[in-house]
Amino acid sequence: MAWKPQRRSYRHEFIEAIATVFPPQWFSRFSSHGNTGWTPLKIFWVSTIMSWQPQVTLREQFDAACDILREVFPAWTIGDSLSGFLAARVRGLPRMRDPILLRLRQFVAEHLDDWRVRGWAVFGVDGSRFEAPRTTPNEQALGCAGKEGTTPQVFQTTLLHIGTGLPWDFRLGPGTQSERRQLDDMRDNLPPRSLLTADAGFISFELCRWLTRNRHDFVLRVGGNIRLLTGLDGPDLDWAVETEGQTVSLWPTRCRDQPPVVLRLIVVRDDQKRPVSLVTNIHDERALSDEDAAEIYRLRWGLELHYRSLKQTLCHQTLRSRTPEGALAEQTWHVLASWLLQLLTARELIASGSHPANWSAAKARDAVRRLLRRVVHGRPVRRMPSLRDQLCQAVVDRDGRVGPKQIRRWPRPKQDRPPGPPKIQPATREDLQQLQRLRTTLQARS
């Protein structure tokens, strides 16, 4: 007897995929008002599906998501008021965001030891801006950063686990907010003994001192806006460390009431043979060689790919909400939905023996959209690969290209001037005197 392929329910396949991370009973922790139709469970499903949809406007995304959910959960009552849903989403976000984020992070934490970079649990951090509609409330609350005439913006800073390519934490704020400030809000969530890498916009005395005191390591780029001192690492100092290579100290004038941070300076070359200055608190070259430090900093490129996937592949570069509260809620759900999609893909890639950081956002996006189309049409297709099988194949194309990828007539991309070398100066007599007075004061206190 010939083998007959079994018909699959795409509806159940979609439910099972999401339920592996967020089972329905998980949402019972959120209390719901008896008079509202938008429960946290419904808000989660609608917001997630909206973020995965190709439609342009919020109305089109909302209608498409509601049509899908009516097929997935026939017993649910799904409202058709977009304004009511958006208001419920803004109200529910403060209590839903952190539990959902912690749930996603829990699955990332399972693979921290399995996907290390040169033996380190490496995290990268970087920020990016997302445009919002030019409305009066958005302009007043979000602000317009950058050049004159730009639209209101939402600023996002992401903490990414470099080994898996998965997010670990993120913060959102007005376009005028500082990425350093957003990192300060996230640094307490770093797992023990992490290594942080970032570009020159993040380095500060406070960050280096905090990471060192909390037993974290770092490889940070340093630019011309930072002054480093030599000659402050004498062996008679209580905070002196065994160092190799070129040793420098970070000791700004405003922080002279605290000991200097002793760093190891590493100068490497980028792809265009330009010098790149890095500093680290790992002074033993056997623990972290110059080549390892350069490779760790190079892998920070994963953050660029993360933002490219979010902005271009998933089409979230421009927000649609006309109020600042709505824009922040919209962007939050974009990040959470993208994180969930990447997590589902990474789990299948790991199970099949592939590297999770090689996921293809475009292939994962297309796989989910194909499944959702068949959920709505209700026509199971024989011999079509399952969602899990498609996600197993959602890896970037590594084949060599015959021709250039960039089109010929493309607007000239923005050419940011790279950071220059740091200002390295020998410690003056006044610096040494201040250091000696500080040492005497600290000894007296102890």
Short mmCIF file of C-alpha atoms in Angstrom, two decimals:
data_model
loop_
_atom_site.label_atom_id
_atom_site.label_comp_id
_atom_site.label_asym_id
_atom_site.label_seq_id
_atom_site.Cartn_x
_atom_site.Cartn_y
_atom_site.Cartn_z
CA MET A 1 0.00 0.00 0.00
CA ALA A 2 1.40 3.37 -1.01
CA TRP A 3 2.32 5.80 1.75
CA LYS A 4 -0.11 8.65 2.10
CA PRO A 5 1.18 11.92 3.54
CA GLN A 6 -0.70 13.13 6.57
CA ARG A 7 -2.55 16.40 6.44
CA ARG A 8 -1.31 18.79 9.05
CA SER A 9 -3.21 21.48 10.85
CA TYR A 10 -1.25 24.68 10.33
CA ARG A 11 -3.35 26.23 13.06
CA HIS A 12 -2.08 23.74 15.64
CA GLU A 13 1.45 23.95 14.29
CA PHE A 14 1.48 27.70 14.85
CA ILE A 15 0.04 27.39 18.36
CA GLU A 16 2.57 24.72 19.31
CA ALA A 17 5.49 26.81 18.06
CA ILE A 18 4.57 29.81 20.22
CA ALA A 19 3.54 27.62 23.16
CA THR A 20 7.04 26.18 23.46
CA VAL A 21 8.06 29.57 24.84
CA PHE A 22 4.78 31.13 25.96
CA PRO A 23 2.16 28.50 26.82
CA PRO A 24 -1.33 29.91 27.43
CA GLN A 25 -1.20 29.14 31.16
CA TRP A 26 1.90 31.35 31.47
CA PHE A 27 -0.32 34.42 31.09
CA SER A 28 -2.42 33.49 34.13
CA ARG A 29 0.01 35.52 36.25
CA PHE A 30 -1.53 38.71 34.86
CA SER A 31 -4.82 39.78 36.39
CA SER A 32 -7.41 41.15 33.96
CA HIS A 33 -10.20 43.61 34.51
CA GLY A 34 -13.55 41.93 34.14
CA ASN A 35 -14.92 44.50 31.73
CA THR A 36 -12.07 44.47 29.23
CA GLY A 37 -11.96 42.24 26.19
CA TRP A 38 -8.25 42.77 25.65
CA THR A 39 -6.59 40.37 28.07
CA PRO A 40 -2.77 40.15 28.29
CA LEU A 41 -2.91 36.89 26.33
CA LYS A 42 -4.79 38.52 23.45
CA ILE A 43 -2.57 41.60 23.52
CA PHE A 44 0.49 39.35 23.26
CA TRP A 45 -0.83 37.37 20.30
CA VAL A 46 -2.14 40.36 18.35
CA SER A 47 0.99 42.46 18.93
CA THR A 48 3.31 39.61 17.97
CA ILE A 49 1.46 38.78 14.76
CA MET A 50 1.21 42.47 13.83
CA SER A 51 4.99 42.78 14.08
CA TRP A 52 5.44 39.82 11.73
CA GLN A 53 3.02 41.12 9.09
CA PRO A 54 4.08 42.81 5.81
CA GLN A 55 1.24 45.35 5.83
CA VAL A 56 2.19 49.02 5.98
CA THR A 57 -0.36 50.70 8.26
CA LEU A 58 -1.41 49.85 11.80
CA ARG A 59 -4.98 49.30 10.62
CA GLU A 60 -3.89 46.78 7.99
CA GLN A 61 -1.62 44.98 10.43
CA PHE A 62 -4.34 44.89 13.08
CA ASP A 63 -7.01 43.57 10.70
CA ALA A 64 -4.66 40.88 9.38
CA ALA A 65 -3.68 39.80 12.91
CA CYS A 66 -7.32 39.63 14.01
CA ASP A 67 -8.26 37.53 10.96
CA ILE A 68 -5.48 35.09 11.79
CA LEU A 69 -6.45 34.83 15.46
CA ARG A 70 -10.08 34.17 14.59
CA GLU A 71 -8.86 31.11 12.71
CA VAL A 72 -6.31 30.08 15.32
CA PHE A 73 -8.65 30.52 18.32
CA PRO A 74 -12.24 30.24 17.03
CA ALA A 75 -13.66 30.50 20.56
CA TRP A 76 -12.06 33.89 21.19
CA THR A 77 -13.96 37.12 20.85
CA ILE A 78 -11.67 39.51 18.99
CA GLY A 79 -12.62 43.16 18.91
CA ASP A 80 -12.29 45.22 15.75
CA SER A 81 -11.55 48.61 17.33
CA LEU A 82 -7.96 49.57 16.59
CA SER A 83 -8.01 52.53 18.98
CA GLY A 84 -9.33 50.33 21.77
CA PHE A 85 -6.60 47.77 21.20
CA LEU A 86 -3.82 50.38 21.08
CA ALA A 87 -5.05 51.96 24.31
CA ALA A 88 -5.19 48.55 26.00
CA ARG A 89 -1.68 47.75 24.78
CA VAL A 90 -0.27 50.98 26.22
CA ARG A 91 -1.99 50.31 29.57
CA GLY A 92 -0.84 46.70 29.73
CA LEU A 93 2.76 47.19 28.67
CA PRO A 94 4.25 48.28 32.05
CA ARG A 95 3.26 45.03 33.75
CA MET A 96 3.83 42.75 30.74
CA ARG A 97 7.20 43.94 29.46
CA ASP A 98 9.56 42.70 32.17
CA PRO A 99 8.01 39.21 32.63
CA ILE A 100 8.05 38.61 28.87
CA LEU A 101 11.63 39.88 28.61
CA LEU A 102 12.75 37.67 31.51
CA ARG A 103 11.05 34.68 29.90
CA LEU A 104 12.91 35.23 26.63
CA ARG A 105 16.17 35.83 28.48
CA GLN A 106 15.70 32.57 30.37
CA PHE A 107 16.03 30.60 27.13
CA VAL A 108 19.12 32.59 26.11
CA ALA A 109 20.73 31.90 29.49
CA GLU A 110 20.51 28.15 28.84
CA HIS A 111 23.14 28.48 26.11
CA LEU A 112 25.59 30.97 27.64
CA ASP A 113 28.20 28.32 28.43
CA ASP A 114 27.74 26.49 25.12
CA TRP A 115 28.39 29.47 22.85
CA ARG A 116 31.43 31.35 24.11
CA VAL A 117 33.78 33.55 22.11
CA ARG A 118 37.44 32.73 22.68
CA GLY A 119 36.42 31.29 26.04
CA TRP A 120 34.43 34.34 27.15
CA ALA A 121 30.71 35.03 27.62
CA VAL A 122 30.74 38.13 25.43
CA PHE A 123 28.02 40.78 25.32
CA GLY A 124 27.95 43.70 22.92
CA VAL A 125 26.01 46.92 23.30
CA ASP A 126 25.02 49.54 20.75
CA GLY A 127 22.24 52.01 20.07
CA SER A 128 20.11 53.02 17.11
CA ARG A 129 17.26 55.42 16.34
CA PHE A 130 13.85 54.66 14.86
CA GLU A 131 11.75 57.34 13.21
CA ALA A 132 8.25 58.22 14.39
CA PRO A 133 5.45 60.24 12.72
CA ARG A 134 5.88 63.99 12.77
CA THR A 135 3.05 64.83 15.16
CA THR A 136 3.04 67.54 17.80
CA PRO A 137 2.90 65.07 20.75
CA ASN A 138 5.78 63.05 19.28
CA GLU A 139 7.90 66.14 18.65
CA GLN A 140 7.34 67.41 22.18
CA ALA A 141 7.92 64.11 24.01
CA LEU A 142 10.37 62.21 21.80
CA GLY A 143 12.40 65.08 20.42
CA CYS A 144 14.31 65.35 17.16
CA ALA A 145 17.94 64.32 17.50
CA GLY A 146 20.58 64.77 14.85
CA LYS A 147 20.32 67.15 11.92
CA GLU A 148 17.80 69.94 11.74
CA GLY A 149 14.54 68.86 10.15
CA THR A 150 14.66 65.23 11.27
CA THR A 151 11.51 63.50 12.45
CA PRO A 152 10.79 62.53 16.07
CA GLN A 153 12.71 59.43 17.03
CA VAL A 154 12.77 56.57 19.51
CA PHE A 155 16.26 55.64 20.70
CA GLN A 156 17.00 51.99 21.43
CA THR A 157 20.05 50.48 23.11
CA THR A 158 20.43 46.71 22.89
CA LEU A 159 22.57 44.34 24.93
CA LEU A 160 23.34 41.36 22.69
CA HIS A 161 24.84 37.98 23.53
CA ILE A 162 27.50 37.73 20.84
CA GLY A 163 27.85 33.94 21.01
CA THR A 164 24.27 33.20 19.99
CA GLY A 165 23.39 36.53 18.40
CA LEU A 166 20.32 36.73 20.64
CA PRO A 167 19.29 39.85 22.57
CA TRP A 168 19.76 39.88 26.33
CA ASP A 169 18.20 43.21 27.24
CA PHE A 170 17.13 46.49 25.67
CA ARG A 171 16.01 49.96 26.63
CA LEU A 172 13.90 52.52 24.79
CA GLY A 173 13.61 56.26 25.24
CA PRO A 174 13.27 59.56 23.42
CA GLY A 175 15.55 60.16 20.48
CA THR A 176 17.56 62.63 22.55
CA GLN A 177 18.38 60.11 25.28
CA SER A 178 21.96 58.95 25.86
CA GLU A 179 23.04 55.41 25.06
CA ARG A 180 25.34 55.53 28.09
CA ARG A 181 22.37 56.21 30.33
CA GLN A 182 20.42 53.34 28.83
CA LEU A 183 23.40 51.01 29.34
CA ASP A 184 23.59 52.10 32.98
CA ASP A 185 20.00 50.87 33.38
CA MET A 186 20.91 47.45 31.93
CA ARG A 187 24.34 46.73 33.38
CA ASP A 188 22.96 45.18 36.59
CA ASN A 189 21.36 42.47 34.43
CA LEU A 190 24.66 41.19 33.07
CA PRO A 191 25.31 37.58 34.14
CA PRO A 192 28.34 36.95 36.38
CA ARG A 193 31.80 37.10 34.83
CA SER A 194 30.66 38.62 31.55
CA LEU A 195 32.83 40.43 29.03
CA LEU A 196 31.36 43.61 27.56
CA THR A 197 32.48 45.08 24.25
CA ALA A 198 31.34 48.41 22.83
CA ASP A 199 32.41 51.25 20.60
CA ALA A 200 33.93 54.55 21.67
CA GLY A 201 30.60 56.13 22.55
CA PHE A 202 30.16 54.06 25.71
CA ILE A 203 33.49 54.24 27.51
CA SER A 204 33.56 56.26 30.72
CA PHE A 205 35.36 56.19 34.05
CA GLU A 206 32.15 55.19 35.82
CA LEU A 207 31.46 52.25 33.49
CA CYS A 208 35.02 50.90 33.62
CA ARG A 209 35.14 51.18 37.41
CA TRP A 210 31.71 49.58 37.85
CA LEU A 211 32.54 46.64 35.57
CA THR A 212 35.86 46.03 37.30
CA ARG A 213 34.41 46.25 40.82
CA ASN A 214 31.62 43.82 39.88
CA ARG A 215 34.10 41.31 38.42
CA HIS A 216 33.15 41.83 34.81
CA ASP A 217 35.66 42.21 32.00
CA PHE A 218 35.53 44.49 29.00
CA VAL A 219 37.06 45.33 25.64
CA LEU A 220 36.08 48.89 24.77
CA ARG A 221 37.13 51.15 21.97
CA VAL A 222 38.58 54.47 23.09
CA GLY A 223 38.61 57.63 20.98
CA GLY A 224 40.07 61.09 20.93
CA ASN A 225 37.61 62.40 23.51
CA ILE A 226 39.32 60.37 26.25
CA ARG A 227 42.56 61.33 27.99
CA LEU A 228 44.70 58.46 29.25
CA LEU A 229 47.66 58.84 31.61
CA THR A 230 50.85 56.85 31.86
CA GLY A 231 52.99 56.50 34.96
CA LEU A 232 50.18 56.03 37.53
CA ASP A 233 50.58 52.27 37.92
CA GLY A 234 53.46 52.18 40.38
CA PRO A 235 53.94 49.01 42.47
CA ASP A 236 53.54 50.94 45.73
CA LEU A 237 49.88 51.71 45.06
CA ASP A 238 47.18 49.71 46.79
CA TRP A 239 45.21 49.39 43.56
CA ALA A 240 48.19 48.47 41.39
CA VAL A 241 47.85 45.34 39.25
CA GLU A 242 50.24 43.05 37.42
CA THR A 243 50.21 44.36 33.86
CA GLU A 244 51.64 43.42 30.50
CA GLY A 245 51.89 45.48 27.35
CA GLN A 246 51.21 49.21 27.39
CA THR A 247 49.54 50.28 30.62
CA VAL A 248 47.43 53.42 30.89
CA SER A 249 45.15 54.90 33.53
CA LEU A 250 41.74 56.49 33.15
CA TRP A 251 41.46 59.24 35.77
CA PRO A 252 39.31 62.23 34.76
CA THR A 253 39.59 65.45 36.72
CA ARG A 254 36.04 65.13 38.04
CA CYS A 255 36.83 61.71 39.54
CA ARG A 256 39.99 62.53 41.47
CA ASP A 257 38.31 61.47 44.72
CA GLN A 258 38.48 57.85 43.48
CA PRO A 259 41.45 55.69 42.48
CA PRO A 260 42.29 55.64 38.76
CA VAL A 261 41.24 52.72 36.59
CA VAL A 262 44.34 50.92 35.33
CA LEU A 263 43.88 49.60 31.80
CA ARG A 264 45.78 47.73 29.13
CA LEU A 265 45.95 49.55 25.80
CA ILE A 266 45.72 47.48 22.62
CA VAL A 267 46.14 48.98 19.15
CA VAL A 268 44.96 46.85 16.22
CA ARG A 269 44.17 47.53 12.56
CA ASP A 270 40.76 47.47 10.91
CA ASP A 271 39.99 46.17 7.41
CA GLN A 272 41.24 49.43 5.92
CA LYS A 273 44.50 49.28 7.90
CA ARG A 274 43.46 52.16 10.15
CA PRO A 275 44.50 51.99 13.83
CA VAL A 276 41.82 51.03 16.34
CA SER A 277 42.56 51.70 20.01
CA LEU A 278 41.04 49.28 22.52
CA VAL A 279 41.32 49.16 26.30
CA THR A 280 40.64 46.23 28.60
CA ASN A 281 40.90 45.41 32.28
CA ILE A 282 42.33 41.97 31.43
CA HIS A 283 46.03 42.59 31.95
CA ASP A 284 47.28 39.03 31.40
CA GLU A 285 48.02 38.53 27.71
CA ARG A 286 47.81 34.79 28.20
CA ALA A 287 44.18 35.17 29.24
CA LEU A 288 43.34 37.61 26.45
CA SER A 289 45.77 38.11 23.60
CA ASP A 290 45.71 41.13 21.33
CA GLU A 291 44.30 38.93 18.56
CA ASP A 292 41.49 37.70 20.81
CA ALA A 293 40.61 41.25 21.80
CA ALA A 294 40.50 42.32 18.16
CA GLU A 295 38.27 39.37 17.27
CA ILE A 296 35.89 40.06 20.16
CA TYR A 297 35.56 43.69 19.14
CA ARG A 298 35.07 42.71 15.49
CA LEU A 299 32.18 40.43 16.43
CA ARG A 300 30.38 43.50 17.74
CA TRP A 301 29.23 43.67 14.12
CA GLY A 302 26.47 41.30 15.20
CA LEU A 303 24.68 44.33 16.64
CA GLU A 304 24.71 45.99 13.23
CA LEU A 305 23.09 42.86 11.79
CA HIS A 306 20.56 42.86 14.61
CA TYR A 307 19.42 46.39 13.84
CA ARG A 308 19.48 45.72 10.10
CA SER A 309 17.16 42.75 10.58
CA LEU A 310 14.83 44.79 12.75
CA LYS A 311 14.76 47.85 10.49
CA GLN A 312 15.03 46.48 6.97
CA THR A 313 14.14 42.79 6.96
CA LEU A 314 11.17 43.16 9.32
CA CYS A 315 10.39 46.70 8.07
CA HIS A 316 10.37 48.41 11.48
CA GLN A 317 12.58 51.38 10.67
CA THR A 318 9.63 53.76 10.84
CA LEU A 319 6.98 53.58 13.55
CA ARG A 320 3.32 54.27 12.82
CA SER A 321 1.98 55.45 16.17
CA ARG A 322 1.06 59.12 16.43
CA THR A 323 1.54 59.44 20.20
CA PRO A 324 4.78 58.97 22.17
CA GLU A 325 3.21 56.34 24.44
CA GLY A 326 1.98 54.42 21.43
CA ALA A 327 5.33 54.71 19.64
CA LEU A 328 7.25 53.33 22.63
CA ALA A 329 4.74 50.50 23.03
CA GLU A 330 4.88 49.72 19.31
CA GLN A 331 8.68 49.57 19.30
CA THR A 332 8.72 47.44 22.45
CA TRP A 333 6.52 44.84 20.79
CA HIS A 334 8.59 44.99 17.61
CA VAL A 335 11.68 44.08 19.64
CA LEU A 336 9.93 41.36 21.65
CA ALA A 337 8.35 39.79 18.55
CA SER A 338 11.65 39.86 16.67
CA TRP A 339 13.39 38.34 19.70
CA LEU A 340 10.78 35.56 19.83
CA LEU A 341 11.17 34.82 16.12
CA GLN A 342 14.95 34.66 16.45
CA LEU A 343 14.69 32.49 19.55
CA LEU A 344 12.40 29.98 17.81
CA THR A 345 14.85 29.84 14.92
CA ALA A 346 17.93 29.57 17.14
CA ARG A 347 16.49 26.62 19.04
CA GLU A 348 15.91 24.70 15.81
CA LEU A 349 19.36 25.61 14.49
CA ILE A 350 21.04 24.44 17.69
CA ALA A 351 19.06 21.18 17.61
CA SER A 352 20.21 20.58 14.02
CA GLY A 353 23.85 21.36 14.80
CA SER A 354 23.99 24.80 13.17
CA HIS A 355 25.34 27.99 14.71
CA PRO A 356 22.48 30.13 16.09
CA ALA A 357 24.21 33.39 15.18
CA ASN A 358 23.96 32.42 11.50
CA TRP A 359 20.18 32.73 11.45
CA SER A 360 18.55 34.41 8.48
CA ALA A 361 15.88 36.87 9.55
CA ALA A 362 14.48 36.93 6.01
CA LYS A 363 14.06 33.16 5.78
CA ALA A 364 12.56 32.92 9.27
CA ARG A 365 10.20 35.79 8.46
CA ASP A 366 9.09 34.14 5.22
CA ALA A 367 8.55 30.79 6.94
CA VAL A 368 6.23 32.31 9.53
CA ARG A 369 4.36 34.38 6.96
CA ARG A 370 3.78 31.33 4.76
CA LEU A 371 2.38 29.47 7.73
CA LEU A 372 0.09 32.36 8.68
CA ARG A 373 -1.25 32.61 5.12
CA ARG A 374 -2.21 28.96 5.21
CA VAL A 375 -3.82 29.40 8.61
CA VAL A 376 -6.15 32.01 7.11
CA HIS A 377 -6.82 30.14 3.87
CA GLY A 378 -7.41 26.88 5.73
CA ARG A 379 -5.91 24.72 2.98
CA PRO A 380 -3.32 22.27 4.36
CA VAL A 381 -0.74 21.48 1.72
CA ARG A 382 0.70 18.00 1.46
CA ARG A 383 4.43 17.45 1.57
CA MET A 384 5.11 21.06 2.48
CA PRO A 385 7.92 21.30 5.07
CA SER A 386 6.81 21.98 8.61
CA LEU A 387 7.62 25.25 10.34
CA ARG A 388 10.35 23.53 12.35
CA ASP A 389 11.95 22.14 9.20
CA GLN A 390 11.85 25.56 7.55
CA LEU A 391 13.42 27.23 10.58
CA CYS A 392 16.18 24.61 10.54
CA GLN A 393 17.05 25.88 7.06
CA ALA A 394 16.80 29.57 8.01
CA VAL A 395 20.51 30.31 7.80
CA VAL A 396 22.35 33.02 5.92
CA ASP A 397 23.60 32.27 2.44
CA ARG A 398 27.34 31.57 2.61
CA ASP A 399 27.84 30.95 -1.12
CA GLY A 400 30.25 33.24 -2.90
CA ARG A 401 28.72 35.99 -5.02
CA VAL A 402 29.50 36.29 -8.71
CA GLY A 403 28.75 40.02 -8.89
CA PRO A 404 28.56 42.93 -6.47
CA LYS A 405 25.60 43.06 -4.10
CA GLN A 406 25.31 46.85 -4.12
CA ILE A 407 23.37 48.39 -6.98
CA ARG A 408 25.15 50.87 -9.23
CA ARG A 409 23.06 54.00 -8.71
CA TRP A 410 22.64 54.11 -4.97
CA PRO A 411 22.65 57.29 -2.86
CA ARG A 412 26.03 57.76 -1.29
CA PRO A 413 25.90 56.26 2.20
CA LYS A 414 26.75 58.35 5.21
CA GLN A 415 30.48 58.29 5.87
CA ASP A 416 30.95 58.60 9.62
CA ARG A 417 34.38 59.74 10.63
CA PRO A 418 35.97 56.98 12.73
CA PRO A 419 37.14 57.83 16.24
CA GLY A 420 40.68 59.13 16.44
CA PRO A 421 43.33 57.82 18.83
CA PRO A 422 43.02 58.68 22.53
CA LYS A 423 45.07 61.44 24.07
CA ILE A 424 47.89 59.66 25.90
CA GLN A 425 49.89 61.87 28.24
CA PRO A 426 52.45 61.16 30.96
CA ALA A 427 51.26 61.87 34.47
CA THR A 428 52.33 65.29 35.71
CA ARG A 429 53.80 66.06 39.10
CA GLU A 430 50.43 67.43 40.15
CA ASP A 431 48.76 64.16 39.12
CA LEU A 432 51.22 62.16 41.21
CA GLN A 433 50.73 64.47 44.19
CA GLN A 434 46.95 64.14 43.97
CA LEU A 435 47.34 60.39 43.76
CA GLN A 436 49.52 60.31 46.87
CA ARG A 437 47.06 62.47 48.82
CA LEU A 438 44.21 60.19 47.75
CA ARG A 439 46.15 57.16 48.91
CA THR A 440 46.78 58.75 52.30
CA THR A 441 43.10 59.65 52.66
CA LEU A 442 41.92 56.14 51.78
CA GLN A 443 44.39 54.57 54.21
CA ALA A 444 43.16 56.86 56.98
CA ARG A 445 39.54 55.88 56.30
CA SER A 446 40.38 52.20 56.45
#
